Short mmCIF file of C-alpha atoms and ligand atoms in Angstrom, two decimals:
data_model
loop_
_atom_site.label_atom_id
_atom_site.label_comp_id
_atom_site.label_asym_id
_atom_site.label_seq_id
_atom_site.Cartn_x
_atom_site.Cartn_y
_atom_site.Cartn_z
CA MET A 247 0.00 0.00 0.00
CA ALA A 248 1.26 3.48 -0.83
CA LYS A 249 2.35 5.50 2.16
CA GLU A 250 -0.05 8.22 3.19
CA LYS A 251 1.21 11.64 2.20
CA ILE A 252 1.22 14.35 4.86
CA LEU A 253 1.94 17.95 3.93
CA VAL A 254 4.03 19.59 6.63
CA THR A 255 4.08 23.39 6.40
CA GLY A 256 7.07 24.79 8.28
CA GLY A 257 8.60 21.32 7.96
CA ALA A 258 12.11 22.80 7.96
CA GLY A 259 11.46 24.53 11.27
CA TYR A 260 12.26 23.35 14.78
CA ILE A 261 9.21 21.25 15.67
CA GLY A 262 8.43 20.65 11.99
CA SER A 263 11.75 18.98 11.22
CA HIS A 264 11.47 16.62 14.20
CA THR A 265 7.92 15.79 13.13
CA VAL A 266 9.03 15.02 9.56
CA VAL A 267 11.47 12.48 10.99
CA ALA A 268 8.81 10.98 13.28
CA LEU A 269 6.34 10.74 10.38
CA VAL A 270 8.79 8.80 8.20
CA GLU A 271 9.65 6.53 11.11
CA ALA A 272 5.93 5.83 11.58
CA GLY A 273 5.48 4.92 7.90
CA TYR A 274 4.10 8.17 6.46
CA ALA A 275 5.39 10.14 3.49
CA PRO A 276 5.82 13.75 4.62
CA VAL A 277 6.09 16.54 2.07
CA ILE A 278 7.66 19.74 3.39
CA VAL A 279 6.42 23.21 2.52
CA ASP A 280 8.66 25.98 3.85
CA ASN A 281 9.69 29.47 2.79
CA PHE A 282 12.91 29.28 4.86
CA SER A 283 12.20 32.67 6.42
CA ASN A 284 13.26 31.29 9.79
CA SER A 285 15.16 28.18 8.83
CA GLU A 286 18.12 27.01 6.80
CA GLU A 287 18.59 24.58 3.95
CA SER A 288 20.97 22.60 6.17
CA VAL A 289 17.93 21.34 8.12
CA LEU A 290 16.99 19.27 5.07
CA ASP A 291 20.47 17.71 5.12
CA GLY A 292 20.04 16.87 8.78
CA ILE A 293 16.69 15.19 8.12
CA ALA A 294 18.14 13.26 5.17
CA SER A 295 21.12 12.15 7.19
CA ILE A 296 18.92 10.80 10.01
CA LEU A 297 16.52 9.03 7.65
CA GLY A 298 18.93 7.92 4.94
CA GLN A 299 16.55 9.51 2.45
CA SER A 300 15.58 13.08 1.70
CA ALA A 301 12.12 14.47 2.30
CA PRO A 302 10.55 16.28 -0.65
CA CYS A 303 10.37 20.02 -0.09
CA HIS A 304 8.50 22.85 -1.81
CA ARG A 305 10.08 26.26 -1.17
CA ILE A 306 6.99 28.38 -1.08
CA ASP A 307 5.13 30.73 1.23
CA CYS A 308 1.81 29.47 2.61
CA ASN A 309 0.32 32.91 2.06
CA ASP A 310 0.82 32.44 -1.66
CA ALA A 311 -2.42 30.73 -2.67
CA ALA A 312 -1.33 30.11 -6.26
CA ALA A 313 1.91 28.45 -5.15
CA LEU A 314 0.06 26.40 -2.56
CA ARG A 315 -2.45 25.26 -5.20
CA ASP A 316 0.46 24.15 -7.38
CA VAL A 317 1.79 22.03 -4.53
CA PHE A 318 -1.59 20.37 -3.92
CA ALA A 319 -2.02 19.79 -7.67
CA GLN A 320 1.47 18.34 -8.07
CA GLU A 321 1.37 16.13 -5.02
CA GLN A 322 -2.22 14.98 -5.56
CA ASP A 323 -3.45 12.45 -2.97
CA ILE A 324 -2.48 14.41 0.20
CA ALA A 325 -4.11 12.68 3.16
CA GLY A 326 -3.63 15.43 5.71
CA VAL A 327 -1.77 18.60 6.62
CA ILE A 328 0.22 19.63 9.67
CA HIS A 329 0.43 23.40 9.76
CA PHE A 330 3.50 24.64 11.62
CA ALA A 331 4.44 27.55 9.40
CA ALA A 332 4.16 30.72 11.49
CA TYR A 333 6.16 33.44 13.14
CA LYS A 334 6.77 32.84 16.84
CA ALA A 335 8.74 35.61 18.48
CA VAL A 336 6.56 37.11 21.21
CA GLY A 337 8.55 40.37 21.53
CA GLU A 338 8.70 40.97 17.79
CA SER A 339 4.94 40.45 17.57
CA VAL A 340 4.43 43.33 20.00
CA GLU A 341 6.58 45.58 17.77
CA GLN A 342 5.10 44.40 14.49
CA PRO A 343 1.59 43.04 15.11
CA LEU A 344 0.46 43.29 11.48
CA LYS A 345 3.32 41.11 10.33
CA TYR A 346 2.08 38.44 12.75
CA TYR A 347 -1.63 38.71 11.93
CA GLN A 348 -0.92 38.72 8.22
CA ASN A 349 1.42 35.75 8.27
CA ASN A 350 -0.03 33.53 10.99
CA VAL A 351 -3.74 34.16 10.46
CA GLY A 352 -3.50 34.82 6.71
CA SER A 353 -1.61 31.61 5.99
CA LEU A 354 -4.11 29.47 7.89
CA VAL A 355 -7.05 30.97 5.98
CA THR A 356 -5.27 30.51 2.64
CA LEU A 357 -4.33 26.95 3.52
CA LEU A 358 -7.89 26.05 4.56
CA GLN A 359 -9.27 27.49 1.31
CA VAL A 360 -6.82 25.48 -0.78
CA MET A 361 -7.48 22.34 1.29
CA GLU A 362 -11.19 22.68 0.56
CA GLU A 363 -10.52 23.16 -3.15
CA TYR A 364 -8.42 20.01 -3.25
CA LYS A 365 -10.69 18.04 -0.89
CA VAL A 366 -8.06 17.54 1.79
CA TYR A 367 -9.96 17.45 5.04
CA ASN A 368 -7.54 16.63 7.87
CA LEU A 369 -5.56 19.33 9.64
CA VAL A 370 -3.30 19.28 12.68
CA PHE A 371 -2.65 22.82 13.86
CA SER A 372 0.25 24.15 15.97
CA SER A 373 -1.33 25.97 18.84
CA SER A 374 0.13 27.07 22.12
CA CYS A 375 -0.51 27.21 25.84
CA THR A 376 -0.45 30.94 25.31
CA VAL A 377 -4.22 30.68 24.61
CA TYR A 378 -4.76 30.21 28.36
CA GLY A 379 -3.34 33.67 29.12
CA ILE A 380 -2.57 33.93 32.84
CA PRO A 381 -4.51 30.93 34.14
CA GLU A 382 -6.30 31.09 37.46
CA GLN A 383 -5.84 27.41 38.22
CA LEU A 384 -2.97 25.02 37.63
CA PRO A 385 -2.36 22.68 35.97
CA VAL A 386 -4.36 23.81 32.95
CA THR A 387 -6.68 21.32 31.29
CA GLU A 388 -8.33 21.74 27.91
CA GLN A 389 -11.37 23.01 29.83
CA THR A 390 -9.42 25.86 31.37
CA PRO A 391 -10.93 29.02 29.89
CA VAL A 392 -9.14 30.50 26.92
CA GLN A 393 -8.31 34.14 27.60
CA LYS A 394 -7.07 37.16 25.80
CA ALA A 395 -3.49 36.38 24.94
CA ASN A 396 -0.66 38.50 26.30
CA SER A 397 0.83 39.28 22.89
CA PRO A 398 -0.18 39.60 19.24
CA TYR A 399 1.67 36.31 18.63
CA GLY A 400 -0.45 34.62 21.28
CA ASN A 401 -3.54 36.23 19.88
CA THR A 402 -2.82 34.81 16.43
CA LYS A 403 -2.91 31.32 17.96
CA LYS A 404 -6.19 32.09 19.71
CA ILE A 405 -7.70 33.54 16.53
CA CYS A 406 -6.54 30.57 14.47
CA GLU A 407 -8.21 28.20 16.94
CA GLU A 408 -11.40 30.28 16.67
CA ILE A 409 -11.25 30.13 12.87
CA LEU A 410 -11.00 26.34 13.04
CA GLU A 411 -13.83 26.21 15.55
CA ASP A 412 -16.06 28.42 13.40
CA LEU A 413 -15.27 26.27 10.39
CA SER A 414 -16.15 23.11 12.30
CA LYS A 415 -19.66 24.52 12.87
CA THR A 416 -20.28 24.85 9.14
CA ASP A 417 -20.84 22.11 6.59
CA SER A 418 -17.14 22.16 5.72
CA SER A 419 -15.66 18.66 5.73
CA ILE A 420 -12.43 19.89 7.31
CA LYS A 421 -11.67 18.33 10.69
CA SER A 422 -8.89 19.56 12.88
CA ILE A 423 -6.82 18.85 15.94
CA ALA A 424 -5.15 21.79 17.66
CA LEU A 425 -2.15 20.81 19.76
CA ARG A 426 -1.46 23.33 22.48
CA TYR A 427 2.27 23.13 23.05
CA PHE A 428 3.86 24.12 26.30
CA ASN A 429 7.62 24.84 26.04
CA PRO A 430 9.32 22.61 23.48
CA ILE A 431 13.03 22.09 24.12
CA GLY A 432 15.83 19.67 23.25
CA ALA A 433 16.92 18.13 20.00
CA HIS A 434 16.98 14.86 18.10
CA PRO A 435 19.29 12.28 19.79
CA SER A 436 21.44 12.17 16.64
CA ALA A 437 22.22 15.90 17.14
CA LYS A 438 21.61 16.34 13.42
CA ILE A 439 18.57 18.57 13.84
CA GLY A 440 17.56 20.91 16.65
CA GLU A 441 16.49 24.46 17.37
CA LEU A 442 18.18 26.88 15.00
CA PRO A 443 17.36 30.46 15.98
CA LEU A 444 18.49 33.07 13.50
CA GLY A 445 20.15 35.90 15.40
CA VAL A 446 19.85 36.39 19.15
CA PRO A 447 17.56 33.70 20.58
CA SER A 448 14.53 34.91 22.47
CA ASN A 449 13.72 31.48 23.92
CA LEU A 450 15.37 30.22 27.08
CA VAL A 451 17.10 27.01 26.04
CA PRO A 452 18.90 28.21 22.91
CA PHE A 453 20.00 31.24 24.93
CA ILE A 454 21.36 28.89 27.60
CA THR A 455 23.23 26.69 25.13
CA GLN A 456 24.67 29.68 23.26
CA THR A 457 25.81 31.24 26.53
CA ALA A 458 27.44 27.99 27.59
CA ALA A 459 29.14 27.84 24.19
CA GLY A 460 30.50 31.38 24.62
CA ILE A 461 28.41 32.88 21.81
CA ARG A 462 26.45 34.99 24.32
CA GLN A 463 28.14 36.51 27.31
CA GLN A 464 25.51 35.98 29.95
CA LEU A 465 21.98 34.73 30.39
CA THR A 466 19.60 37.16 32.05
CA ILE A 467 16.86 35.48 34.06
CA PHE A 468 13.81 37.65 33.67
CA GLY A 469 12.74 38.31 37.25
CA ASP A 470 13.01 36.42 40.54
CA ASP A 471 10.19 38.13 42.36
CA TYR A 472 7.28 36.02 41.12
CA ASP A 473 5.09 34.03 43.48
CA THR A 474 6.87 30.72 42.77
CA ALA A 475 9.19 28.41 44.74
CA ASP A 476 12.35 30.39 43.89
CA GLY A 477 10.74 33.52 42.47
CA THR A 478 11.40 32.71 38.78
CA ASN A 479 8.72 31.78 36.19
CA VAL A 480 7.34 28.26 36.02
CA ARG A 481 7.07 26.51 32.64
CA ASP A 482 6.39 23.01 31.35
CA TYR A 483 9.39 22.00 29.23
CA VAL A 484 8.51 19.20 26.82
CA HIS A 485 11.08 17.34 24.73
CA VAL A 486 10.62 18.16 21.05
CA VAL A 487 10.91 14.48 20.06
CA ASP A 488 7.98 13.60 22.35
CA LEU A 489 6.05 16.55 20.96
CA ALA A 490 6.80 15.43 17.39
CA LYS A 491 5.31 12.00 18.16
CA ALA A 492 2.11 13.66 19.38
CA HIS A 493 1.67 15.02 15.84
CA VAL A 494 2.04 11.55 14.38
CA THR A 495 -0.63 10.09 16.65
CA ALA A 496 -2.87 13.11 16.01
CA VAL A 497 -2.54 12.51 12.27
CA ALA A 498 -3.29 8.81 12.72
CA ARG A 499 -6.39 9.65 14.75
CA MET A 500 -7.60 11.99 12.02
CA LEU A 501 -6.96 9.50 9.22
CA GLN A 502 -8.88 6.86 11.17
CA GLY A 503 -11.88 9.20 11.02
CA LYS A 504 -12.04 9.56 14.79
CA VAL A 505 -12.26 13.34 14.86
CA ALA A 506 -15.85 14.56 14.59
CA ASP A 507 -15.11 18.26 14.12
CA ILE A 508 -12.35 19.82 16.20
CA GLU A 509 -10.32 18.61 19.15
CA PHE A 510 -7.82 20.34 21.44
CA PHE A 511 -4.96 18.74 23.33
CA ASN A 512 -2.40 20.06 25.77
CA VAL A 513 1.05 18.75 24.99
CA GLY A 514 3.46 19.22 27.86
CA THR A 515 4.90 16.95 30.52
CA GLY A 516 2.62 17.81 33.41
CA ARG A 517 5.69 19.07 35.31
CA GLY A 518 6.27 22.69 36.17
CA ASN A 519 9.87 23.86 36.51
CA THR A 520 11.24 27.26 37.38
CA VAL A 521 13.77 29.02 35.17
CA LEU A 522 16.41 28.47 37.86
CA GLU A 523 15.60 24.77 37.93
CA ALA A 524 15.99 24.68 34.16
CA VAL A 525 19.42 26.34 34.47
CA GLN A 526 20.44 23.88 37.19
CA ALA A 527 19.22 20.93 35.10
CA PHE A 528 21.39 22.19 32.24
CA GLU A 529 24.43 22.51 34.48
CA LYS A 530 23.92 19.08 35.99
CA ALA A 531 23.30 17.37 32.66
CA THR A 532 26.31 18.90 30.92
CA GLY A 533 28.78 19.71 33.68
CA VAL A 534 29.03 23.23 32.23
CA LYS A 535 28.67 26.18 34.58
CA LEU A 536 26.40 28.86 33.21
CA ASN A 537 27.10 32.58 33.52
CA TYR A 538 23.79 34.13 34.46
CA LYS A 539 22.34 37.06 36.36
CA ILE A 540 18.91 38.02 37.56
CA GLY A 541 17.38 40.88 35.61
CA PRO A 542 14.04 42.65 35.57
CA ARG A 543 10.82 40.93 34.54
CA ARG A 544 10.15 40.57 30.80
CA ALA A 545 6.93 42.28 29.71
CA GLY A 546 4.19 39.84 28.86
CA ASP A 547 5.61 36.82 30.71
CA VAL A 548 3.08 34.51 32.34
CA PRO A 549 4.21 33.88 35.92
CA LYS A 550 3.36 30.21 36.06
CA ILE A 551 1.92 27.63 33.68
CA TYR A 552 2.06 23.86 33.27
CA ALA A 553 -0.15 21.27 31.68
CA ASP A 554 -2.54 18.59 32.70
CA VAL A 555 -1.82 16.06 29.93
CA THR A 556 -4.42 13.46 30.87
CA LYS A 557 -6.38 13.94 27.66
CA ALA A 558 -3.35 13.63 25.36
CA THR A 559 -2.16 10.60 27.32
CA GLU A 560 -5.50 8.83 27.17
CA VAL A 561 -6.62 9.76 23.66
CA LEU A 562 -3.34 10.15 21.76
CA GLY A 563 -1.23 7.76 23.83
CA PHE A 564 1.12 10.68 24.47
CA GLU A 565 4.17 9.90 26.58
CA THR A 566 6.96 11.91 28.13
CA THR A 567 10.08 9.86 27.61
CA SER A 568 12.77 12.12 28.98
CA THR A 569 13.61 14.16 32.03
CA LEU A 570 14.40 17.87 31.96
CA GLU A 571 18.09 17.00 32.32
CA GLU A 572 17.98 14.61 29.37
CA ALA A 573 16.26 17.23 27.25
CA MET A 574 18.91 19.79 28.24
CA LYS A 575 21.68 17.34 27.41
CA SER A 576 20.23 16.80 23.93
CA ALA A 577 20.02 20.57 23.39
CA TRP A 578 23.69 20.86 24.41
CA ASP A 579 24.77 18.00 22.12
CA TRP A 580 23.03 19.82 19.27
CA GLN A 581 24.82 23.07 20.15
CA LEU A 582 28.15 21.22 20.20
CA SER A 583 27.44 19.71 16.80
CA LEU A 584 26.72 23.20 15.44
CA GLN A 585 30.05 24.44 16.84
CA LYS A 586 31.86 21.51 15.28
CA LYS A 587 30.31 22.18 11.90
CA ALA A 588 31.11 25.91 12.10
CA LYS A 589 34.76 25.03 12.89
CA GLN A 590 34.99 22.62 9.96
CA GLU A 591 33.56 25.23 7.63
CA ALA A 592 35.88 28.00 8.88
C1 UD1 B 293 6.47 31.93 24.68
C2 UD1 B 293 5.01 31.70 24.52
C3 UD1 B 293 4.75 30.41 23.81
C4 UD1 B 293 5.45 30.42 22.51
C5 UD1 B 293 6.92 30.66 22.68
C6 UD1 B 293 7.51 30.82 21.31
C7 UD1 B 293 3.64 32.65 26.23
C8 UD1 B 293 3.05 32.46 27.57
N1 UD1 B 293 4.38 31.65 25.82
O1 UD1 B 293 6.95 30.99 25.60
O2 UD1 B 293 3.39 30.25 23.58
O3 UD1 B 293 5.24 29.22 21.83
O4 UD1 B 293 7.13 31.85 23.44
O5 UD1 B 293 8.65 31.55 21.28
O6 UD1 B 293 3.46 33.64 25.57
N2 UD1 B 293 13.69 33.42 30.02
C9 UD1 B 293 14.70 34.06 30.71
N3 UD1 B 293 15.75 34.56 30.00
C10 UD1 B 293 15.83 34.47 28.64
C11 UD1 B 293 14.78 33.81 27.94
C12 UD1 B 293 13.72 33.33 28.66
O7 UD1 B 293 14.66 34.15 31.94
O8 UD1 B 293 16.80 34.96 28.05
C13 UD1 B 293 12.56 32.86 30.78
C14 UD1 B 293 11.23 33.50 30.45
O9 UD1 B 293 10.98 34.62 31.26
C15 UD1 B 293 10.27 32.35 30.70
C16 UD1 B 293 11.09 31.10 30.37
O10 UD1 B 293 12.44 31.51 30.41
O11 UD1 B 293 9.91 32.29 32.04
C17 UD1 B 293 10.77 30.55 29.02
O12 UD1 B 293 10.84 31.59 28.06
P1 UD1 B 293 10.73 31.34 26.49
O13 UD1 B 293 11.63 30.23 26.09
O14 UD1 B 293 10.93 32.64 25.82
O15 UD1 B 293 9.27 30.80 26.28
P2 UD1 B 293 7.87 31.40 26.81
O16 UD1 B 293 7.94 32.86 26.93
O17 UD1 B 293 7.46 30.60 27.97
#
């Protein structure tokens, strides 16, 4: 039987690339769509080196309806789509909200229109725990009320969920699963793919690994006066390889026709860790001492959030397979492999 073809927008990105690998390993045929605005061609080499085969890739922008139509026409029998392609820098979204609304909301609408035209009815959407805003109760379940997001980026995720929800109430045949990610970290165990921020990282773990590698001078921890065990923010750090597998089981569930209209799942570990605990886990896992200082709070940060993952565990068979330290170690191995490559190329 021919392998089922899954279109992966943003497939050259951080979570996308790990999902492409997981899809192939599970017997699917992923097709990447990426405009490489926040990625590099070398990611495709990494994927090919892990799999021993390259994944087909269309270099187009998902906002370009004509180009997207060409991809659907060329590929034909696409069984489902995983839509990762989006901008994700919270701070930048505050500075340039229109860029975020146009790209993140616009690309989803364009994609849905093209999916309808080509009768492709299964969509897995990259959402975020940011839709819960500052939650009143922890851990958050899928029933926790969705609130106004703290940033335009967060709001694009909320709006995209609402678009999918509105669509599910019509006679459209499109079904969707929105995966609400907590904080994805770590890298593939081969250290051939991982997080590849262009420029100064805004996320914690790449900032930690770059500081440890001497690329950044010092990590600033954004505030230690929150109402948490040590005063720093609490997050739920989920290994990207575990997160990638959640996409594969979500796709399988959709293709089995088990999704009636739209479903939401939290994907985290169920563990909350402070920023200081994350730093300590890095130091313990790698033996590298990190140069850090405590700075002021970062605007828009949620003090404390972590997931209840009962639903994903029961329905998707989601599992957390690594500890925070193991995830940190994999992020460090990836950083070291980047350094090695840079040295060889110099
Ligand atoms: C945010 C979004 C999340 C989004 C992600 C994408 C919210 C609530 N969460 O995650 O939905 O998917 O960005 O980029 O909007 N930190 C430092 N120093 C640093 C960097 C980070 O102390 O240099 C701290 C932050 O204050 C935070 C934690 O580390 O407490 C994690 O930060 P980060 O990796 O940026 O992710 P979030 O802001 O949690």
